[in-house]
Every structure is written in C-alpha cells, then in structure tokens.
Short mmCIF file of C-alpha atoms in Angstrom, two decimals:
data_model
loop_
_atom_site.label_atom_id
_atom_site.label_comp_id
_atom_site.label_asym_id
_atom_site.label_seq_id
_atom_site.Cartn_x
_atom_site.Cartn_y
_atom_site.Cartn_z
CA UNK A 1388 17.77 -56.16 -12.79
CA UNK A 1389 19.64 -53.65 -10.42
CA UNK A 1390 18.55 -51.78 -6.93
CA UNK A 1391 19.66 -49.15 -6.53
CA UNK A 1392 19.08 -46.84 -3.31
CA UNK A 1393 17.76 -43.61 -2.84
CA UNK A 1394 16.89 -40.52 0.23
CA UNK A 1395 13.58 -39.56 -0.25
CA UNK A 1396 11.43 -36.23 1.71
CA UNK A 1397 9.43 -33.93 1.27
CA UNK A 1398 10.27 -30.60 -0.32
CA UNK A 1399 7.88 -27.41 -0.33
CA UNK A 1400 7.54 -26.10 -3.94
CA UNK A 1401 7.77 -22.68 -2.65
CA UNK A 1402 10.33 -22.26 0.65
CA UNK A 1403 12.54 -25.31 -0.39
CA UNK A 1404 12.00 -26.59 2.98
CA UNK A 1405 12.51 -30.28 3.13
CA UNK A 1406 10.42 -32.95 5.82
CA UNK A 1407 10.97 -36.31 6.72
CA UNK A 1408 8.07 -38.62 5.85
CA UNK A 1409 7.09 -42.53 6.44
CA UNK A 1410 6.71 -42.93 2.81
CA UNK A 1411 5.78 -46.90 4.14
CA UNK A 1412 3.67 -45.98 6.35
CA UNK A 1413 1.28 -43.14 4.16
CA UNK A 1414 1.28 -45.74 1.19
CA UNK A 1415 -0.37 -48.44 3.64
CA UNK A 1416 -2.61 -45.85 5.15
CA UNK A 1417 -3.67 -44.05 1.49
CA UNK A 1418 -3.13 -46.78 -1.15
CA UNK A 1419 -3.34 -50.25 0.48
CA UNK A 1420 -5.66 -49.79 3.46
CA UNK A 1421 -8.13 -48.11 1.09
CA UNK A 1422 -7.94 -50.05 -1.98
CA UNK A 1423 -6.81 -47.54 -4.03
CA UNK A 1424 -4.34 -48.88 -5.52
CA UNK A 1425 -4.45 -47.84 -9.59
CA UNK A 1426 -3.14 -44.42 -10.97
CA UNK A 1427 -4.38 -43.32 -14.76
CA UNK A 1428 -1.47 -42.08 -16.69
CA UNK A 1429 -3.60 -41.46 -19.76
CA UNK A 1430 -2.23 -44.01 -22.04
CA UNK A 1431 -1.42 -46.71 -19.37
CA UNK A 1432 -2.21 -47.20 -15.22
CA UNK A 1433 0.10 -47.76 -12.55
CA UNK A 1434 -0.96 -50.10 -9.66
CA UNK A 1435 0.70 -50.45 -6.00
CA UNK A 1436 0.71 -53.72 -4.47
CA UNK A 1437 2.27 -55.08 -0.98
CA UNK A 1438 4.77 -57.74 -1.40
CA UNK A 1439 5.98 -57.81 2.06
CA UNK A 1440 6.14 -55.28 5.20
CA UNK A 1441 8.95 -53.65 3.59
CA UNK A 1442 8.31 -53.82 -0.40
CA UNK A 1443 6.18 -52.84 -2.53
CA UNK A 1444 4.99 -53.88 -6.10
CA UNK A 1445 4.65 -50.76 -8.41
CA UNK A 1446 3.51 -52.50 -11.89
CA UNK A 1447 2.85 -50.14 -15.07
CA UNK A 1448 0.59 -51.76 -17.96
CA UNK A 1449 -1.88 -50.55 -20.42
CA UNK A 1450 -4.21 -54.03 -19.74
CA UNK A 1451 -6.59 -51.98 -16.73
CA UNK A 1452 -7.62 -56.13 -16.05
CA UNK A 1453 -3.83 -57.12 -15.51
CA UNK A 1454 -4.03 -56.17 -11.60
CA UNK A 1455 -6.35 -58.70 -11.40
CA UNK A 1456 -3.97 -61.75 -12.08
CA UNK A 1457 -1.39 -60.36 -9.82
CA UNK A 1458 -0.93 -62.53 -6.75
CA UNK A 1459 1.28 -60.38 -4.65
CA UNK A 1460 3.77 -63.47 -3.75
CA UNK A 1461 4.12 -66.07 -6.27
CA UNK A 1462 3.88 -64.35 -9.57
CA UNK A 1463 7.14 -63.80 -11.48
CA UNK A 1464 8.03 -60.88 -13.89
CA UNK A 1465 7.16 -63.76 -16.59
CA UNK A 1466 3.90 -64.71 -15.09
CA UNK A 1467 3.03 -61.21 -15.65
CA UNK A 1468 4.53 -60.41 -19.36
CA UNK A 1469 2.36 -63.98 -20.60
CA UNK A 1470 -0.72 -62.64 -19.31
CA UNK A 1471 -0.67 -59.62 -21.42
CA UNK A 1472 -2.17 -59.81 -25.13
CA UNK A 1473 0.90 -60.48 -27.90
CA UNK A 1474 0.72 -56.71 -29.03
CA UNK A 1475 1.10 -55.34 -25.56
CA UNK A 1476 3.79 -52.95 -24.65
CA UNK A 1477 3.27 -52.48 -21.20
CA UNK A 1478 2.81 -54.67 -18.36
CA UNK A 1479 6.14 -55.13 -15.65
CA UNK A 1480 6.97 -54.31 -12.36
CA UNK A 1481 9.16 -52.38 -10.47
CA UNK A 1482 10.08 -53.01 -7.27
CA UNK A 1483 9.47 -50.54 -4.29
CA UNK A 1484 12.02 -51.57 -0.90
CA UNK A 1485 11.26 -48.90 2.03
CA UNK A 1486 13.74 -48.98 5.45
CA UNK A 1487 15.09 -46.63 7.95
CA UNK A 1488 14.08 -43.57 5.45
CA UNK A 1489 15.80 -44.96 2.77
CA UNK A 1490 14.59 -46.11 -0.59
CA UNK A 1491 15.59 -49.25 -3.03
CA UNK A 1492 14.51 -49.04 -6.52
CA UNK A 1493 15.14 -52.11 -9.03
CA UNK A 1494 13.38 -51.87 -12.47
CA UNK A 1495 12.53 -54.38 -15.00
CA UNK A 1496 13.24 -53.46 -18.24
CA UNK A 1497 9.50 -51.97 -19.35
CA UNK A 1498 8.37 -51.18 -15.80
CA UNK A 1499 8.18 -47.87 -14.12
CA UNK A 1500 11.04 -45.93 -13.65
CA UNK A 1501 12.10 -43.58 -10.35
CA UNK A 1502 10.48 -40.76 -11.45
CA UNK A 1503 7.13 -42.06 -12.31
CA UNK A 1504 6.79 -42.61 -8.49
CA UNK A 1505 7.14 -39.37 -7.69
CA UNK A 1506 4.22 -38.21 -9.96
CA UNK A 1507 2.24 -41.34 -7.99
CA UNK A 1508 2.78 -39.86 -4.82
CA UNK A 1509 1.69 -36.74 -6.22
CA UNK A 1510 -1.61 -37.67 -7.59
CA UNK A 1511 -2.37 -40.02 -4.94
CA UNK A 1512 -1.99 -37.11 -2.73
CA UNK A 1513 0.80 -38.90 -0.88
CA UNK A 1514 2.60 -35.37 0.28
CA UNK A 1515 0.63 -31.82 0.53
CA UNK A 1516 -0.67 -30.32 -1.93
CA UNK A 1517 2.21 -28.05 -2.13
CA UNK A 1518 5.09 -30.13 -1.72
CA UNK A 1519 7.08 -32.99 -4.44
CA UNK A 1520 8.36 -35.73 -3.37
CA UNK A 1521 11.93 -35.50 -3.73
CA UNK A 1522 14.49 -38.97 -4.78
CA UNK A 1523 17.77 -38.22 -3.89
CA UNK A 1524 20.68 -40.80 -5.20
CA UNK A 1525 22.48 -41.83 -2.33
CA UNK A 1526 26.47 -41.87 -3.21
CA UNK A 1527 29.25 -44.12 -2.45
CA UNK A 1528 32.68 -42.78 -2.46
CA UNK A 1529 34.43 -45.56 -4.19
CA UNK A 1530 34.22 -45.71 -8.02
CA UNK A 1531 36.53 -47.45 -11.02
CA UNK A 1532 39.15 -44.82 -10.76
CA UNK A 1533 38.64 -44.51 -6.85
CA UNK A 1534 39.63 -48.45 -6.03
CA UNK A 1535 42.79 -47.74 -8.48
CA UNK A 1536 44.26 -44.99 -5.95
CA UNK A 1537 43.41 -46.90 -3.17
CA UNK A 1538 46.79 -47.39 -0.75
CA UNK A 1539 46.14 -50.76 0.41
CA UNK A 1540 43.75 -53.59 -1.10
CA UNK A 1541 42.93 -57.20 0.64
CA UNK A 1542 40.13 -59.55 -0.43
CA UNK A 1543 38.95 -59.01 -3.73
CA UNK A 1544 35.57 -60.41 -4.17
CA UNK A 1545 34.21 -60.79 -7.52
CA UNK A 1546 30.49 -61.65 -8.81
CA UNK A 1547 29.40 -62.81 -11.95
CA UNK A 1548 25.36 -63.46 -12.47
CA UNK A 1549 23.82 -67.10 -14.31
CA UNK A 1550 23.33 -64.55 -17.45
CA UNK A 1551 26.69 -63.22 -18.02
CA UNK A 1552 28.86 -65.05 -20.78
CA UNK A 1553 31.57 -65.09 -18.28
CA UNK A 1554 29.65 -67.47 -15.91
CA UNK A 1555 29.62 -70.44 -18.68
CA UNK A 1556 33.34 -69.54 -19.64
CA UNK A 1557 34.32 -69.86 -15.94
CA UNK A 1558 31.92 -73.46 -15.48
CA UNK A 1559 33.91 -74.63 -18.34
CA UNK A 1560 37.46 -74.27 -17.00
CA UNK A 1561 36.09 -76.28 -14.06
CA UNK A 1562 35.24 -78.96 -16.68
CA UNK A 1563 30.75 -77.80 -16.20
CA UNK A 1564 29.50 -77.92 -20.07
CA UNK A 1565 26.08 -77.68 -19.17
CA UNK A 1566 24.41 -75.60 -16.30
CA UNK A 1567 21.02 -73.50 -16.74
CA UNK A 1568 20.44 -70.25 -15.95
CA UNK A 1569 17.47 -72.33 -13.06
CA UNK A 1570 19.87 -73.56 -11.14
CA UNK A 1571 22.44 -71.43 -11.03
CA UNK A 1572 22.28 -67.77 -9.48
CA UNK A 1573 25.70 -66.88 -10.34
CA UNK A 1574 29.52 -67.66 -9.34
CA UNK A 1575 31.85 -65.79 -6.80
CA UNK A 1576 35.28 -65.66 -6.67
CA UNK A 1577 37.08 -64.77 -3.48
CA UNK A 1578 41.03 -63.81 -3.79
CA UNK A 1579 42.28 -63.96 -0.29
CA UNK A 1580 45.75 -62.67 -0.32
CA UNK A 1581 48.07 -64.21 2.65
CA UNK A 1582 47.37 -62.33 6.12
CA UNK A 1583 48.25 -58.56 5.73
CA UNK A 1584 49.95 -58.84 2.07
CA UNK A 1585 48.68 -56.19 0.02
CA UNK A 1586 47.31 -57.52 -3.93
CA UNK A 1587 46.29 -54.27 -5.20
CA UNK A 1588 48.41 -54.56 -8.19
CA UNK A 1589 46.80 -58.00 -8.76
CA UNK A 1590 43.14 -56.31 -7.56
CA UNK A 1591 43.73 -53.29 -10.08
CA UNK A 1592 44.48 -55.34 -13.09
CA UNK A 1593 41.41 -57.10 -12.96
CA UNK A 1594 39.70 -53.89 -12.49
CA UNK A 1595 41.67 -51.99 -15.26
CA UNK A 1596 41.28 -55.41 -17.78
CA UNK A 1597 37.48 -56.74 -16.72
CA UNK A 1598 35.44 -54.10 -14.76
CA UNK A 1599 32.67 -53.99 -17.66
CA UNK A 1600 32.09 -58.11 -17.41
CA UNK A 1601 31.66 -58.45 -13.99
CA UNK A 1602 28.40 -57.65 -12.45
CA UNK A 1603 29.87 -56.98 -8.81
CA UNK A 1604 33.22 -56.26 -7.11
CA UNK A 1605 34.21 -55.87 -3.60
CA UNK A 1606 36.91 -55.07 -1.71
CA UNK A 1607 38.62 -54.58 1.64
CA UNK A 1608 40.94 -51.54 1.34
CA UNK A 1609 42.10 -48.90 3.04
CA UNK A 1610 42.50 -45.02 1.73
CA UNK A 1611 45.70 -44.22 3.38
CA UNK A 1612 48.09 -46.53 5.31
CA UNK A 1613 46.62 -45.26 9.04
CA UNK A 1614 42.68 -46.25 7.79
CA UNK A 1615 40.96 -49.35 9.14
CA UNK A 1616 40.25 -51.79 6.39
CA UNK A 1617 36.79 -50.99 4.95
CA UNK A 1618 34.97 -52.78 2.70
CA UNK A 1619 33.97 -50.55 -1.03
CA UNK A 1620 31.47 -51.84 -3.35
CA UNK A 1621 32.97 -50.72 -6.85
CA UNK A 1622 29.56 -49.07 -8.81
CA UNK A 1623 31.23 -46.81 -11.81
CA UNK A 1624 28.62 -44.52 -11.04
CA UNK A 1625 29.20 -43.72 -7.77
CA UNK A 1626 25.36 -44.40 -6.97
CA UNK A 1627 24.91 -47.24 -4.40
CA UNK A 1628 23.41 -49.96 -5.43
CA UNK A 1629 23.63 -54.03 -6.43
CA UNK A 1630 22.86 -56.31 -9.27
CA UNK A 1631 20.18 -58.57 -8.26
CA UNK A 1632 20.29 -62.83 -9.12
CA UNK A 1633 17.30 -63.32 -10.92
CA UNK A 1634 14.65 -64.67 -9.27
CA UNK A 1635 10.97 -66.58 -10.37
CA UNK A 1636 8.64 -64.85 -7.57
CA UNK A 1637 8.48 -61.18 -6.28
CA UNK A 1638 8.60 -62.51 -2.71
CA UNK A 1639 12.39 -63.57 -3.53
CA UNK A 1640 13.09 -60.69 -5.48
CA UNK A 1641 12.06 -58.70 -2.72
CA UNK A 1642 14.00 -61.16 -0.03
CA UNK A 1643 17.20 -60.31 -2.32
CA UNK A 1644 16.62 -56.44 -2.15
CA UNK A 1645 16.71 -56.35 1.96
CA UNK A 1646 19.74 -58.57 1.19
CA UNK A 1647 21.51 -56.06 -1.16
CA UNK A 1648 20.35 -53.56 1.76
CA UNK A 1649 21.74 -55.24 4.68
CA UNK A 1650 25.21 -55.93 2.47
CA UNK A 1651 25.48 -51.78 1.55
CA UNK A 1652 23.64 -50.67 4.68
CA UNK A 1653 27.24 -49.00 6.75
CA UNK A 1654 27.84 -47.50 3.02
CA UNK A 1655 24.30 -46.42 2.62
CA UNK A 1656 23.66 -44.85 5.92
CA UNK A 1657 26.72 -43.12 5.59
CA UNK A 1658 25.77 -41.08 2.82
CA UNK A 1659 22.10 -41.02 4.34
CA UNK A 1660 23.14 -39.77 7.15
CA UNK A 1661 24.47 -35.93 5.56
CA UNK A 1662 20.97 -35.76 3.93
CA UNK A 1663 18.80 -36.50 7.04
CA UNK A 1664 20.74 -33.25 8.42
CA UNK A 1665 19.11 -31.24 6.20
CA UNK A 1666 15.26 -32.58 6.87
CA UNK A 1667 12.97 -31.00 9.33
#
C-alpha cells in the first residue's frame, strides 16, 4: 500500500473561487461528533471512522453490519476482509491522514479510492451546497529521468519492502534462507560515497538497471554545481508520495503515514505552498 499526498479546498461550482477549509476539523464536527458516520452508495456504504487525531478510517463494503466489528485501533486490513461472507466483494479501508492543509491518501487494494471522498464530502454536506471539494496532487520535481540529469549525487539510499522478491534475494547473499514477511518490514541500503566524491554514475546505473524493483530511492543531490545538497525522493510519477511497510493494525498504519509525512514534509510543503496562494 502507497500514500500518497494531496492539496485539498474548496472550489465554487460557479465563480471558480477556491477556500481553505479544516477538512479535520468539519469531519469531527459533521461525521464523528454526530454519529453519522455511513454514506449509501447504492450498491455498497462508505463509513468514516477516527483512528487517531490526525487519521481517519474511510472503509467501503457492501456488509451494512461490517462497521460494527471495526475497532478503530487494533483491527488489521485482514481482520476486516475475514469478517466479510466468502462471496463478498467489498469490505477494505482506506486510509484518510489530515495536517497543515495537506492530505495523505493510501488505498488498499478494494477500498475507496481519492475520488470517492470527494462525493462523501459532498453528500455529507461537508462543503456548501455549491461548492466540490477539490484533490489536488501535490508534485515533486524529481522523477526517473530528473535524478539522471542531476549535476552532483551523494548518498544513495535504497528501500526494498518484506514483499518484494528482491528482499529474500538480498537475505540470501547475507547467508538468511528463511525470514517471514512478520518480522521483517523491509531492508535499506545506504551507499555513502567518501566525503564530497560524487557517485552519480554509480547512483544512475542502479536507477537506469533497477528503478522498477525497488520500492523507494533517495538521494542527496544537487541541480547545478552552486545548489546546496537536497535530498529528492525518486516517484516516476512525479506525485509525492511513499510506499508504506505493511503493518497488522490501523493505529501503525496510520503511525507510518505521519512518518512518510514528516520524511517528504520540506518536499511537500514546497509544492503546497504555490497552491495555498491561490486559496481565499
């Protein structure tokens, strides 16, 4: 599973005009302080749950009893999938991570995706009547072909997750045959070139030869030869966001997405930062 980060406001349907809104703060006042937490889609509901002061639980199932069994901290995405009936569809979670006017999304596979929260917001009467709720990716400026023209590259950091094939092949060359995916979160690899030395020929092979097998790369570079070193995140899509280590409750699932937050925040409020100019 993957969070990825988002603006969000307030747009009128009619002048375009975009607001700022505590999107936190409205769904505590209109969905948790009030008990209403279940949206009918038609063919399925969508339920909003607290995890934590920051995140949110935003499940989608067609089993209207399912909310029931959902204790907001200790049950995992599986918890959830074996309480639903064998022909079931429906029934996972999304995760909702609200901070600073900025938005983390992460997904599971069946649960609901970006959009469908806008449509909650919009029949929960979240915004006026006469406004969306907008989503806005938030960008980063490095990508795959942005790290390769990059003038100067230090410490490569490299991530592989407990469910990537890699991870076992790399265990094994350190003579680990057996390792489950319950004790193991995943395996970083730091190259740390000697002080100053530049190993972006060494950094851009890896990229060029292994950028679809590893989950997460990092690196402290620098543009042109008068930048400061910066740290980049490498997302091929340019949208900002992290793998997450999977995780057995939604309380650590949601502890990993302030983590991915706090890691990306200078690149995320950045790119925030030329929205927010824009909202009333």
């Amino acid at each position: 599973m993957k969070v990825s980060f988002w603006a969000y406001y307030a747009q009128n349907t009619k002048t375009q005009s975009k607001r700022s809104i505590d999107l936190s703060g409205i769904i505590n006042e209109k969905i948790i302080d009030t008990s209403s937490h279940a949206m009918n889609c038609g063919d399925y509901f969508t339920y909003m749950h607290p995890i934590d002061i920051k995140t949110f639980l935003f499940t989608k199932t067609s089993d209207s009893e399912l909310i029931k069994k959902i204790n907001k901290t200790n049950n995992s995405i599986k918890d959830i999938r074996d309480s639903l009936a064998s022909d079931e569809l429906l029934g996972f979670p999304s995760f909702l991570f609200i901070d600073q006017g900025v938005l983390g999304y992460a997904s599971s596979l069946m649960g609901p995706k970006i959009r469908e929260l806008s449509n909650f917001a919009k029949s929960k009467n979240l915004i006026e009547e006469d406004e969306n709720l907008i989503l806005e990716p938030l960008m980063k400026g490095t990508s795959k072909n942005d790290a390769l023209k990059m003038n100067f590259i230090g410490r490569t950091t490299l991530r592989v997750e407990s469910g990537n094939p890699l991870t076992r092949a790399l265990l094994r060359l350190v003579g680990v045959q057996n390792a489950t995916d319950e004790l193991l979160s995943g395996i970083e690899i730091i190259i740390k070139p000697q002080k100053a030395k530049d190993i972006k020929h060494l950094t851009k092979e890896i990229i060029n030869n292994n950028y679809d097998q590893i989950d997460d790369i990092s690196i402290k570079a620098k543009n042109s030869a008068a930048d400061i070193l910066t740290e980049y995140y490498l997302d091929g899509k340019g949208h900002l966001g992290m793998n997450l280590p999977k995780k057995v409750s939604n309380a650590e699932i949601a502890n990993e997405i302030y983590t991915a937050f706090i890691r990306l925040k200078p690149a995320i409020m950045e790119s925030y930062k030329y929205i927010k100019e824009d909202l009333e």
